[in-house]
mmCIF file of C-alpha atoms in Angstrom:
data_model
loop_
_atom_site.group_PDB
_atom_site.id
_atom_site.type_symbol
_atom_site.label_atom_id
_atom_site.label_comp_id
_atom_site.label_asym_id
_atom_site.label_seq_id
_atom_site.Cartn_x
_atom_site.Cartn_y
_atom_site.Cartn_z
ATOM 1 C CA GLN R 360 89.251 125.330 96.510
ATOM 2 C CA ILE R 361 89.641 128.971 95.740
ATOM 3 C CA ARG R 362 90.269 131.423 98.407
ATOM 4 C CA VAL R 363 89.549 134.791 97.504
ATOM 5 C CA PRO R 364 90.453 137.715 99.945
ATOM 6 C CA VAL R 365 87.773 140.499 100.607
ATOM 7 C CA LEU R 366 88.868 143.980 101.758
ATOM 8 C CA HIS R 367 91.535 143.176 104.401
ATOM 9 C CA SER R 368 94.985 143.458 104.418
ATOM 10 C CA PRO R 369 97.433 140.155 103.997
ATOM 11 C CA GLN R 370 97.961 140.085 108.061
ATOM 12 C CA TYR R 371 94.266 140.164 108.606
ATOM 13 C CA ARG R 372 93.578 137.533 105.804
ATOM 14 C CA ARG R 373 96.391 135.113 107.283
ATOM 15 C CA ASP R 374 94.888 135.824 110.953
ATOM 16 C CA HIS R 375 90.935 135.519 109.923
ATOM 17 C CA GLY R 376 90.939 133.049 107.199
ATOM 18 C CA GLU R 377 88.652 134.649 104.672
ATOM 19 C CA ARG R 378 88.347 132.426 101.642
ATOM 20 C CA PHE R 379 86.353 131.525 98.603
ATOM 21 C CA THR R 380 86.371 127.859 97.951
ATOM 22 C CA TYR R 381 85.671 125.682 94.962
ATOM 23 C CA PRO R 382 86.504 122.190 95.191
ATOM 24 C CA LEU R 383 86.952 120.542 91.888
ATOM 25 C CA GLY R 384 85.913 117.417 90.367
ATOM 26 C CA SER R 385 85.691 115.760 86.652
ATOM 27 C CA THR R 386 82.004 116.666 85.617
ATOM 28 C CA GLY R 387 80.563 117.079 82.183
ATOM 29 C CA ASP R 388 80.238 120.737 82.970
ATOM 30 C CA GLN R 389 84.042 120.893 83.816
ATOM 31 C CA ARG R 390 84.901 123.124 80.673
ATOM 32 C CA ARG R 391 82.284 125.633 81.960
ATOM 33 C CA HIS R 392 83.819 125.498 85.489
ATOM 34 C CA THR R 393 87.401 125.957 83.950
ATOM 35 C CA ASP R 394 86.298 128.577 81.941
ATOM 36 C CA GLN R 395 84.654 130.794 84.774
ATOM 37 C CA LEU R 396 87.886 130.240 86.809
ATOM 38 C CA THR R 397 90.288 130.576 83.922
ATOM 39 C CA ALA R 398 88.694 134.192 83.112
ATOM 40 C CA ALA R 399 88.630 135.126 86.708
ATOM 41 C CA VAL R 400 92.079 134.562 87.394
ATOM 42 C CA SER R 401 92.981 136.025 84.354
ATOM 43 C CA ALA R 402 90.794 139.351 84.839
ATOM 44 C CA ILE R 403 91.175 139.796 88.730
ATOM 45 C CA GLU R 404 93.867 137.899 90.073
ATOM 46 C CA GLU R 405 95.208 140.564 92.303
ATOM 47 C CA ILE R 406 92.050 140.312 94.437
ATOM 48 C CA MET R 407 92.298 136.339 94.557
ATOM 49 C CA THR R 408 94.203 133.691 96.495
ATOM 50 C CA VAL R 409 93.324 130.662 94.666
ATOM 51 C CA GLU R 410 93.551 127.274 96.526
ATOM 52 C CA LEU R 411 92.405 124.095 94.466
ATOM 53 C CA THR R 412 91.307 120.839 95.970
ATOM 54 C CA ALA R 413 90.465 118.083 93.623
ATOM 55 C CA TYR R 414 88.628 115.082 95.476
ATOM 56 C CA GLY R 415 84.911 115.286 94.099
ATOM 57 C CA PHE R 416 82.784 112.264 95.337
ATOM 58 C CA ALA R 417 85.685 109.918 95.642
ATOM 59 C CA THR R 418 85.524 107.021 97.851
ATOM 60 C CA ALA R 419 88.819 105.826 99.622
ATOM 61 C CA THR R 420 89.323 102.237 101.107
ATOM 62 C CA PRO R 421 92.500 101.643 102.900
ATOM 63 C CA SER R 422 95.131 99.073 101.185
ATOM 64 C CA GLY R 423 98.360 98.311 102.336
ATOM 65 C CA ASP R 424 100.192 101.436 103.228
ATOM 66 C CA GLY R 425 97.899 103.480 101.136
ATOM 67 C CA TYR R 426 94.183 103.639 99.812
ATOM 68 C CA LYS R 427 92.424 102.542 96.669
ATOM 69 C CA PHE R 428 89.841 105.143 95.287
ATOM 70 C CA GLU R 429 86.657 105.019 93.236
ATOM 71 C CA CYS R 430 85.637 108.261 91.640
ATOM 72 C CA GLN R 431 82.650 109.355 90.244
ATOM 73 C CA HIS R 432 83.812 109.414 86.892
ATOM 74 C CA GLY R 433 86.310 106.636 87.021
ATOM 75 C CA ALA R 434 89.925 105.939 87.066
ATOM 76 C CA ASP R 435 91.021 108.776 84.905
ATOM 77 C CA GLU R 436 89.326 111.279 87.373
ATOM 78 C CA CYS R 437 91.149 109.665 90.254
ATOM 79 C CA TYR R 438 94.360 109.884 88.243
ATOM 80 C CA GLY R 439 93.890 113.442 87.658
ATOM 81 C CA ASN R 440 92.802 113.947 91.450
ATOM 82 C CA LYS R 441 96.461 112.231 92.231
ATOM 83 C CA ILE R 442 98.342 114.785 89.956
ATOM 84 C CA VAL R 443 96.576 117.678 91.641
ATOM 85 C CA ALA R 444 97.438 116.274 95.083
ATOM 86 C CA CYS R 445 101.146 115.410 94.506
ATOM 87 C CA THR R 446 101.530 118.958 92.357
ATOM 88 C CA LYS R 447 100.302 120.798 95.064
ATOM 89 C CA LYS R 448 103.140 119.216 97.447
ATOM 90 C CA TYR R 449 105.989 119.563 94.857
ATOM 91 C CA ILE R 450 105.226 122.896 93.141
ATOM 92 C CA THR R 451 105.979 125.495 95.871
ATOM 93 C CA SER R 452 104.959 128.391 93.779
ATOM 94 C CA GLU R 453 100.980 129.085 93.816
ATOM 95 C CA LYS R 454 101.103 130.567 90.393
ATOM 96 C CA THR R 455 102.613 127.651 88.783
ATOM 97 C CA PHE R 456 100.470 124.956 90.946
ATOM 98 C CA LEU R 457 97.172 127.357 89.600
ATOM 99 C CA ASP R 458 98.306 127.648 85.972
ATOM 100 C CA PHE R 459 99.272 123.774 85.918
ATOM 101 C CA THR R 460 95.997 122.481 87.449
ATOM 102 C CA LEU R 461 93.862 124.893 84.852
ATOM 103 C CA CYS R 462 96.121 123.651 82.056
ATOM 104 C CA LEU R 463 95.401 119.967 83.453
ATOM 105 C CA MET R 464 91.667 120.576 83.509
ATOM 106 C CA ASP R 465 91.321 122.376 80.230
ATOM 107 C CA GLU R 466 93.364 120.227 77.821
ATOM 108 C CA GLY R 467 90.917 117.297 77.585
ATOM 109 C CA SER R 468 89.955 114.150 79.585
ATOM 110 C CA TYR R 469 93.115 112.191 79.963
ATOM 111 C CA PRO R 470 95.185 113.124 82.783
ATOM 112 C CA PRO R 471 98.273 110.626 81.933
ATOM 113 C CA ILE R 472 98.949 112.584 78.995
ATOM 114 C CA ASN R 473 97.941 116.196 80.047
ATOM 115 C CA GLY R 474 100.023 115.802 83.154
ATOM 116 C CA LYS R 475 103.336 115.802 81.269
ATOM 117 C CA MET R 476 102.336 117.941 78.677
ATOM 118 C CA CYS R 477 101.286 120.825 81.200
ATOM 119 C CA ALA R 478 104.349 120.255 83.506
ATOM 120 C CA GLU R 479 106.593 120.753 80.123
ATOM 121 C CA LYS R 480 104.213 123.903 79.315
ATOM 122 C CA MET R 481 104.740 125.191 82.874
ATOM 123 C CA GLY R 482 108.274 124.480 83.011
ATOM 124 C CA PHE R 483 108.843 122.058 85.574
ATOM 125 C CA LYS R 484 109.878 118.315 85.347
ATOM 126 C CA TRP R 485 106.968 115.746 85.122
ATOM 127 C CA ASP R 486 108.780 112.515 86.249
ATOM 128 C CA PRO R 487 108.998 113.554 90.111
ATOM 129 C CA ILE R 488 105.212 114.226 89.909
ATOM 130 C CA LYS R 489 104.531 111.035 88.136
ATOM 131 C CA GLU R 490 106.477 109.077 90.442
ATOM 132 C CA CYS R 491 104.474 110.550 93.335
ATOM 133 C CA VAL R 492 101.007 109.786 91.557
ATOM 134 C CA ASP R 493 101.948 106.207 90.835
ATOM 135 C CA SER R 494 102.902 105.552 94.558
ATOM 136 C CA VAL R 495 101.450 105.399 98.125
ATOM 137 C CA GLU R 496 102.679 108.935 98.796
ATOM 138 C CA GLY R 497 100.113 109.857 95.972
ATOM 139 C CA GLN R 498 97.433 107.576 97.518
ATOM 140 C CA GLN R 499 98.174 109.376 100.718
ATOM 141 C CA LEU R 500 98.049 112.858 99.431
ATOM 142 C CA LEU R 501 94.713 112.445 97.874
ATOM 143 C CA TYR R 502 93.322 110.694 100.825
ATOM 144 C CA GLN R 503 94.454 113.795 103.045
ATOM 145 C CA GLU R 504 92.510 115.857 100.249
ATOM 146 C CA GLY R 505 89.277 114.033 100.725
ATOM 147 C CA VAL R 506 89.824 114.359 104.606
ATOM 148 C CA LYS R 507 90.029 118.248 103.951
ATOM 149 C CA GLN R 508 86.847 118.191 101.685
ATOM 150 C CA ASN R 509 84.840 116.169 104.213
ATOM 151 C CA ARG R 510 85.582 118.300 106.727
ATOM 152 C CA LEU R 511 83.593 121.145 105.099
ATOM 153 C CA SER R 512 80.135 121.949 106.591
ATOM 154 C CA PRO R 513 77.496 122.028 105.178
ATOM 155 C CA ALA R 514 78.883 118.716 103.391
ATOM 156 C CA VAL R 515 79.711 119.038 99.927
ATOM 157 C CA ASP R 516 76.615 117.594 97.728
ATOM 158 C CA TYR R 517 77.659 119.315 94.538
ATOM 159 C CA ILE R 518 80.859 119.918 92.332
ATOM 160 C CA PRO R 519 82.006 122.758 92.589
ATOM 161 C CA TRP R 520 81.386 123.698 95.935
ATOM 162 C CA ILE R 521 81.619 127.149 97.021
ATOM 163 C CA ILE R 522 82.447 128.701 100.129
ATOM 164 C CA ILE R 523 82.887 132.429 100.801
ATOM 165 C CA ASN R 524 84.183 133.720 104.110
ATOM 166 C CA ASP R 525 83.620 130.311 105.444
ATOM 167 C CA VAL R 526 79.908 130.573 104.983
ATOM 168 C CA PHE R 527 78.157 128.432 102.349
ATOM 169 C CA SER R 528 75.472 129.815 100.230
ATOM 170 C CA ARG R 529 73.371 128.309 97.442
ATOM 171 C CA ALA R 530 73.035 131.750 95.814
ATOM 172 C CA ASN R 531 76.684 132.078 95.727
ATOM 173 C CA LEU R 532 77.162 128.442 94.183
ATOM 174 C CA ASP R 533 74.453 129.135 91.484
ATOM 175 C CA GLU R 534 76.092 132.864 90.656
ATOM 176 C CA ALA R 535 79.721 131.544 90.795
ATOM 177 C CA GLN R 536 78.924 129.060 88.097
ATOM 178 C CA VAL R 537 77.470 131.867 85.827
ATOM 179 C CA ASP R 538 79.391 134.639 86.630
ATOM 180 C CA LEU R 539 82.734 134.042 88.998
ATOM 181 C CA ILE R 540 83.874 137.451 88.349
ATOM 182 C CA GLY R 541 80.774 139.109 88.980
ATOM 183 C CA LEU R 542 80.358 137.233 92.370
ATOM 184 C CA VAL R 543 84.086 137.780 93.471
ATOM 185 C CA CYS R 544 84.127 141.576 92.307
ATOM 186 C CA ASN R 545 80.768 142.216 94.358
ATOM 187 C CA THR R 546 82.191 140.406 97.290
ATOM 188 C CA TYR R 547 85.221 142.233 97.263
ATOM 189 C CA THR R 548 84.819 145.429 99.294
ATOM 190 C CA GLY R 549 88.191 147.104 98.647
ATOM 191 C CA THR R 550 88.789 149.387 95.439
ATOM 192 C CA PRO R 551 87.948 147.180 92.489
ATOM 193 C CA PRO R 552 90.321 146.277 89.922
ATOM 194 C CA ASN R 553 89.946 147.062 86.436
ATOM 195 C CA GLY R 554 88.971 143.344 85.670
ATOM 196 C CA CYS R 555 85.724 144.210 87.636
ATOM 197 C CA LYS R 556 84.736 147.027 85.371
#
């Protein structure tokens, strides 16, 4: 999910929860979505607060103390989603977490290798994340990501899913996939940063 503040002070944003939400899933269009997000973060990061959630169209079945998952694009997608869920818990820097997740999405389609490589690139240890991913904890964290996604209204029926200021619109969903920077800049009502020009 991506949360993009619009106009208001940090206190107002905390109190009112303005956001731009973009759950991520592994799709054939992943490169295009990643490129849009990476470009937006690079150009207009100062007006964006980004929160990523990776769950997509997974299903979870209770298994012991954890869950078994089936993901739309197979086991690698589920593994990658657990990497994102575990990293979100253990990496406290939002910037590092975002950069890591963009790296993970950008480097190809095999999360077990990409996770280690991207962790090294971002300067943090991979082993604690991998231990989480391969444990019941990783299953529980991913399940909670699904619970969070499933609370969205209307229900997610397409990935990526875009919500701005707690309101979903197909027009925003369509525009974000073509011109995310333009959408954020047009939504932002403060003084636009240079990246909006």
